[in-house]
PDB file of C-alpha atoms in Angstrom:
ATOM      1  CA  UNK A 201      -0.103  -0.011  -0.049  1.00  0.00           C
ATOM      2  CA  UNK A 202       1.349   3.369  -0.903  1.00  0.00           C
ATOM      3  CA  UNK A 203       1.235   6.198   1.698  1.00  0.00           C
ATOM      4  CA  UNK A 204       1.099   9.689   0.150  1.00  0.00           C
ATOM      5  CA  UNK A 205       2.631  12.333   2.366  1.00  0.00           C
ATOM      6  CA  UNK A 206       1.039  15.385   0.924  1.00  0.00           C
ATOM      7  CA  UNK A 207      -2.610  14.517   2.000  1.00  0.00           C
ATOM      8  CA  UNK A 208      -1.249  13.677   5.464  1.00  0.00           C
ATOM      9  CA  UNK A 209       0.535  17.101   5.722  1.00  0.00           C
ATOM     10  CA  UNK A 210      -2.564  18.892   4.614  1.00  0.00           C
ATOM     11  CA  UNK A 211      -4.760  16.889   7.172  1.00  0.00           C
ATOM     12  CA  UNK A 212      -2.273  17.774   9.981  1.00  0.00           C
ATOM     13  CA  UNK A 213      -2.220  21.469   8.934  1.00  0.00           C
ATOM     14  CA  UNK A 214      -5.992  21.734   8.841  1.00  0.00           C
ATOM     15  CA  UNK A 215      -6.398  19.957  12.114  1.00  0.00           C
ATOM     16  CA  UNK A 216      -3.700  22.132  13.933  1.00  0.00           C
ATOM     17  CA  UNK A 217      -5.184  25.410  12.455  1.00  0.00           C
ATOM     18  CA  UNK A 218      -8.695  24.086  13.447  1.00  0.00           C
ATOM     19  CA  UNK A 219      -7.728  23.305  17.143  1.00  0.00           C
ATOM     20  CA  UNK A 220      -5.959  26.736  17.365  1.00  0.00           C
ATOM     21  CA  UNK A 221      -9.111  28.552  16.292  1.00  0.00           C
ATOM     22  CA  UNK A 222     -11.299  26.363  18.613  1.00  0.00           C
ATOM     23  CA  UNK A 223      -9.183  27.476  21.612  1.00  0.00           C
ATOM     24  CA  UNK A 224      -9.916  31.088  20.795  1.00  0.00           C
ATOM     25  CA  UNK A 225     -12.506  33.029  22.717  1.00  0.00           C
ATOM     26  CA  UNK A 226     -14.133  34.601  19.619  1.00  0.00           C
ATOM     27  CA  UNK A 227     -17.242  32.653  18.554  1.00  0.00           C
ATOM     28  CA  UNK A 228     -16.611  33.164  14.807  1.00  0.00           C
ATOM     29  CA  UNK A 229     -13.105  31.752  15.088  1.00  0.00           C
ATOM     30  CA  UNK A 230     -14.562  28.761  17.062  1.00  0.00           C
ATOM     31  CA  UNK A 231     -17.021  28.109  14.175  1.00  0.00           C
ATOM     32  CA  UNK A 232     -14.196  28.295  11.649  1.00  0.00           C
ATOM     33  CA  UNK A 233     -12.030  26.014  13.731  1.00  0.00           C
ATOM     34  CA  UNK A 234     -14.879  23.482  14.001  1.00  0.00           C
ATOM     35  CA  UNK A 235     -15.322  23.460  10.156  1.00  0.00           C
ATOM     36  CA  UNK A 236     -11.686  23.144   9.492  1.00  0.00           C
ATOM     37  CA  UNK A 237     -11.406  20.062  11.864  1.00  0.00           C
ATOM     38  CA  UNK A 238     -14.496  18.598  10.235  1.00  0.00           C
ATOM     39  CA  UNK A 239     -12.873  19.088   6.795  1.00  0.00           C
ATOM     40  CA  UNK A 240      -9.705  17.528   8.094  1.00  0.00           C
ATOM     41  CA  UNK A 241     -11.512  14.458   9.419  1.00  0.00           C
ATOM     42  CA  UNK A 242     -13.369  14.137   5.934  1.00  0.00           C
ATOM     43  CA  UNK A 243     -10.003  14.061   4.206  1.00  0.00           C
ATOM     44  CA  UNK A 244      -8.678  11.527   6.738  1.00  0.00           C
ATOM     45  CA  UNK A 245     -11.533   9.305   6.009  1.00  0.00           C
ATOM     46  CA  UNK A 246     -11.055   9.746   2.282  1.00  0.00           C
ATOM     47  CA  UNK A 247      -7.213   8.995   2.670  1.00  0.00           C
ATOM     48  CA  UNK A 248      -7.814   5.933   4.803  1.00  0.00           C
ATOM     49  CA  UNK A 249     -10.645   4.598   2.679  1.00  0.00           C
ATOM     50  CA  UNK A 250      -8.191   3.072   0.158  1.00  0.00           C
ATOM     51  CA  UNK A 251      -7.424   3.707  -3.458  1.00  0.00           C
ATOM     52  CA  UNK A 252      -9.747   4.614  -6.112  1.00  0.00           C
ATOM     53  CA  UNK A 253     -11.322   2.108  -8.433  1.00  0.00           C
ATOM     54  CA  UNK A 254     -14.543   1.195 -10.283  1.00  0.00           C
ATOM     55  CA  UNK A 255     -17.860   2.624  -9.066  1.00  0.00           C
ATOM     56  CA  UNK A 256     -19.464   0.248  -6.802  1.00  0.00           C
ATOM     57  CA  UNK A 257     -22.272  -0.508  -9.233  1.00  0.00           C
ATOM     58  CA  UNK A 258     -22.404  -3.954 -10.816  1.00  0.00           C
ATOM     59  CA  UNK A 259     -21.259  -3.806 -14.497  1.00  0.00           C
ATOM     60  CA  UNK A 260     -19.780  -0.324 -14.266  1.00  0.00           C
ATOM     61  CA  UNK A 261     -16.057   0.193 -15.089  1.00  0.00           C
ATOM     62  CA  UNK A 262     -13.945   3.305 -15.001  1.00  0.00           C
ATOM     63  CA  UNK A 263     -10.894   3.308 -17.204  1.00  0.00           C
ATOM     64  CA  UNK A 264      -8.573   0.437 -16.609  1.00  0.00           C
ATOM     65  CA  UNK A 265      -9.211   0.059 -12.876  1.00  0.00           C
ATOM     66  CA  UNK A 266      -9.373  -3.633 -11.747  1.00  0.00           C
ATOM     67  CA  UNK A 267     -10.729  -3.147  -8.174  1.00  0.00           C
ATOM     68  CA  UNK A 268     -13.954  -1.694  -6.841  1.00  0.00           C
ATOM     69  CA  UNK A 269     -13.904   1.495  -4.776  1.00  0.00           C
ATOM     70  CA  UNK A 270     -15.092   1.122  -1.127  1.00  0.00           C
ATOM     71  CA  UNK A 271     -18.383   2.949  -0.839  1.00  0.00           C
ATOM     72  CA  UNK A 272     -18.407   3.105   2.894  1.00  0.00           C
ATOM     73  CA  UNK A 273     -15.758   5.819   3.038  1.00  0.00           C
ATOM     74  CA  UNK A 274     -17.818   7.910   0.527  1.00  0.00           C
ATOM     75  CA  UNK A 275     -21.031   7.432   2.602  1.00  0.00           C
ATOM     76  CA  UNK A 276     -19.301   8.279   5.832  1.00  0.00           C
ATOM     77  CA  UNK A 277     -17.884  11.446   4.331  1.00  0.00           C
ATOM     78  CA  UNK A 278     -21.402  12.434   2.960  1.00  0.00           C
ATOM     79  CA  UNK A 279     -22.916  11.835   6.481  1.00  0.00           C
ATOM     80  CA  UNK A 280     -20.092  13.819   8.150  1.00  0.00           C
ATOM     81  CA  UNK A 281     -20.710  16.773   5.762  1.00  0.00           C
ATOM     82  CA  UNK A 282     -24.409  16.860   6.749  1.00  0.00           C
ATOM     83  CA  UNK A 283     -23.659  16.553  10.435  1.00  0.00           C
ATOM     84  CA  UNK A 284     -20.953  19.403  10.089  1.00  0.00           C
ATOM     85  CA  UNK A 285     -23.424  21.574   8.334  1.00  0.00           C
ATOM     86  CA  UNK A 286     -26.082  21.031  11.215  1.00  0.00           C
ATOM     87  CA  UNK A 287     -23.384  21.769  13.796  1.00  0.00           C
ATOM     88  CA  UNK A 288     -22.312  24.966  11.969  1.00  0.00           C
ATOM     89  CA  UNK A 289     -25.883  26.158  11.608  1.00  0.00           C
ATOM     90  CA  UNK A 290     -26.292  25.524  15.533  1.00  0.00           C
ATOM     91  CA  UNK A 291     -23.169  27.397  16.451  1.00  0.00           C
ATOM     92  CA  UNK A 292     -23.855  30.174  14.093  1.00  0.00           C
ATOM     93  CA  UNK A 293     -27.407  30.576  15.567  1.00  0.00           C
ATOM     94  CA  UNK A 294     -25.800  30.562  19.113  1.00  0.00           C
ATOM     95  CA  UNK A 295     -23.194  33.119  18.083  1.00  0.00           C
ATOM     96  CA  UNK A 296     -25.953  35.349  16.585  1.00  0.00           C
ATOM     97  CA  UNK A 297     -27.946  35.064  19.817  1.00  0.00           C
ATOM     98  CA  UNK A 298     -24.989  35.816  22.019  1.00  0.00           C
ATOM     99  CA  UNK A 299     -24.118  38.922  19.891  1.00  0.00           C
ATOM    100  CA  UNK A 300     -27.660  40.030  19.961  1.00  0.00           C
ATOM    101  CA  UNK A 301     -27.794  39.858  23.787  1.00  0.00           C
ATOM    102  CA  UNK A 302     -24.339  41.081  24.733  1.00  0.00           C
ATOM    103  CA  UNK A 303     -23.229  42.910  21.421  1.00  0.00           C
ATOM    104  CA  UNK A 304     -19.791  41.118  22.025  1.00  0.00           C
ATOM    105  CA  UNK A 305     -18.471  38.123  20.210  1.00  0.00           C
ATOM    106  CA  UNK A 306     -15.821  37.195  22.751  1.00  0.00           C
ATOM    107  CA  UNK A 307     -16.665  34.756  25.371  1.00  0.00           C
ATOM    108  CA  UNK A 308     -15.670  36.007  28.813  1.00  0.00           C
ATOM    109  CA  UNK A 309     -14.991  34.008  32.060  1.00  0.00           C
ATOM    110  CA  UNK A 310     -18.081  33.352  34.173  1.00  0.00           C
ATOM    111  CA  UNK A 311     -17.633  35.233  37.380  1.00  0.00           C
ATOM    112  CA  UNK A 312     -19.071  32.366  39.427  1.00  0.00           C
ATOM    113  CA  UNK A 313     -16.736  29.860  37.950  1.00  0.00           C
ATOM    114  CA  UNK A 314     -13.820  32.220  38.684  1.00  0.00           C
ATOM    115  CA  UNK A 315     -14.950  32.478  42.237  1.00  0.00           C
ATOM    116  CA  UNK A 316     -15.392  28.753  42.796  1.00  0.00           C
ATOM    117  CA  UNK A 317     -11.982  28.000  41.249  1.00  0.00           C
ATOM    118  CA  UNK A 318     -10.390  30.351  43.803  1.00  0.00           C
ATOM    119  CA  UNK A 319     -11.791  28.547  46.689  1.00  0.00           C
ATOM    120  CA  UNK A 320      -9.675  26.170  48.672  1.00  0.00           C
ATOM    121  CA  UNK A 321     -10.743  22.514  49.023  1.00  0.00           C
ATOM    122  CA  UNK A 322     -12.069  23.125  52.586  1.00  0.00           C
ATOM    123  CA  UNK A 323     -14.181  26.090  51.631  1.00  0.00           C
ATOM    124  CA  UNK A 324     -15.565  24.161  48.735  1.00  0.00           C
ATOM    125  CA  UNK A 325     -16.493  21.119  50.825  1.00  0.00           C
ATOM    126  CA  UNK A 326     -18.255  23.346  53.246  1.00  0.00           C
ATOM    127  CA  UNK A 327     -20.480  24.936  50.579  1.00  0.00           C
ATOM    128  CA  UNK A 328     -21.554  21.462  49.770  1.00  0.00           C
ATOM    129  CA  UNK A 329     -22.342  20.648  53.311  1.00  0.00           C
ATOM    130  CA  UNK A 330     -24.395  23.878  53.635  1.00  0.00           C
ATOM    131  CA  UNK A 331     -26.857  22.877  50.843  1.00  0.00           C
ATOM    132  CA  UNK A 332     -30.151  21.715  52.363  1.00  0.00           C
ATOM    133  CA  UNK A 333     -31.336  18.297  51.789  1.00  0.00           C
ATOM    134  CA  UNK A 334     -34.716  17.871  49.856  1.00  0.00           C
ATOM    135  CA  UNK A 335     -37.623  16.940  51.962  1.00  0.00           C
ATOM    136  CA  UNK A 336     -38.923  13.470  50.975  1.00  0.00           C
ATOM    137  CA  UNK A 337     -42.572  14.234  52.175  1.00  0.00           C
ATOM    138  CA  UNK A 338     -42.591  17.191  49.735  1.00  0.00           C
ATOM    139  CA  UNK A 339     -41.347  15.388  46.737  1.00  0.00           C
ATOM    140  CA  UNK A 340     -44.433  13.770  45.163  1.00  0.00           C
ATOM    141  CA  UNK A 341     -45.814  13.544  41.692  1.00  0.00           C
ATOM    142  CA  UNK A 342     -49.078  15.127  42.745  1.00  0.00           C
ATOM    143  CA  UNK A 343     -49.685  18.691  41.631  1.00  0.00           C
ATOM    144  CA  UNK A 344     -49.101  21.216  44.147  1.00  0.00           C
ATOM    145  CA  UNK A 345     -48.509  25.055  44.430  1.00  0.00           C
ATOM    146  CA  UNK A 346     -44.966  24.680  43.143  1.00  0.00           C
ATOM    147  CA  UNK A 347     -45.910  23.476  39.812  1.00  0.00           C
ATOM    148  CA  UNK A 348     -45.566  25.788  36.819  1.00  0.00           C
ATOM    149  CA  UNK A 349     -48.867  25.038  35.162  1.00  0.00           C
ATOM    150  CA  UNK A 350     -51.350  27.822  36.035  1.00  0.00           C
ATOM    151  CA  UNK A 351     -54.810  26.853  37.064  1.00  0.00           C
ATOM    152  CA  UNK A 352     -54.014  23.249  38.085  1.00  0.00           C
ATOM    153  CA  UNK A 353     -52.616  23.822  41.604  1.00  0.00           C
ATOM    154  CA  UNK A 354     -55.677  25.419  43.149  1.00  0.00           C
ATOM    155  CA  UNK A 355     -58.342  23.280  41.207  1.00  0.00           C
ATOM    156  CA  UNK A 356     -58.172  20.099  43.485  1.00  0.00           C
TER     157      UNK A 356
END
């Protein structure tokens, strides 16, 4: 089996650029990094899929090829492209929503996460001990005043 170096270098370059962009705090760069990593994986599947050959249709030939191409790699790539488009649309919608709410595209540190990460282990365990336990008698499936459905709590 022949291993071609150029596709592997391209795959490595796309993957490294994609990971670099994914680690950014800018949402558009994160989206571009996600797309680059997806394309790198598609190229990897195509490279690993084996050599080209005749179409995987009985009775069809392509030039002087003697073997049949593996259709599994092509099917996986088509599926990966559809999934990548869905993820890209979702991340783009999240980016748009975040920009409309905060008029910023950079993701900042959450103040609560920063505060908790600075706590020592003893302080963090004391916070867990201070949390009240749920009352078992109160936890039923019957509708009560805590339910969010209007009109059902008082109509018993």
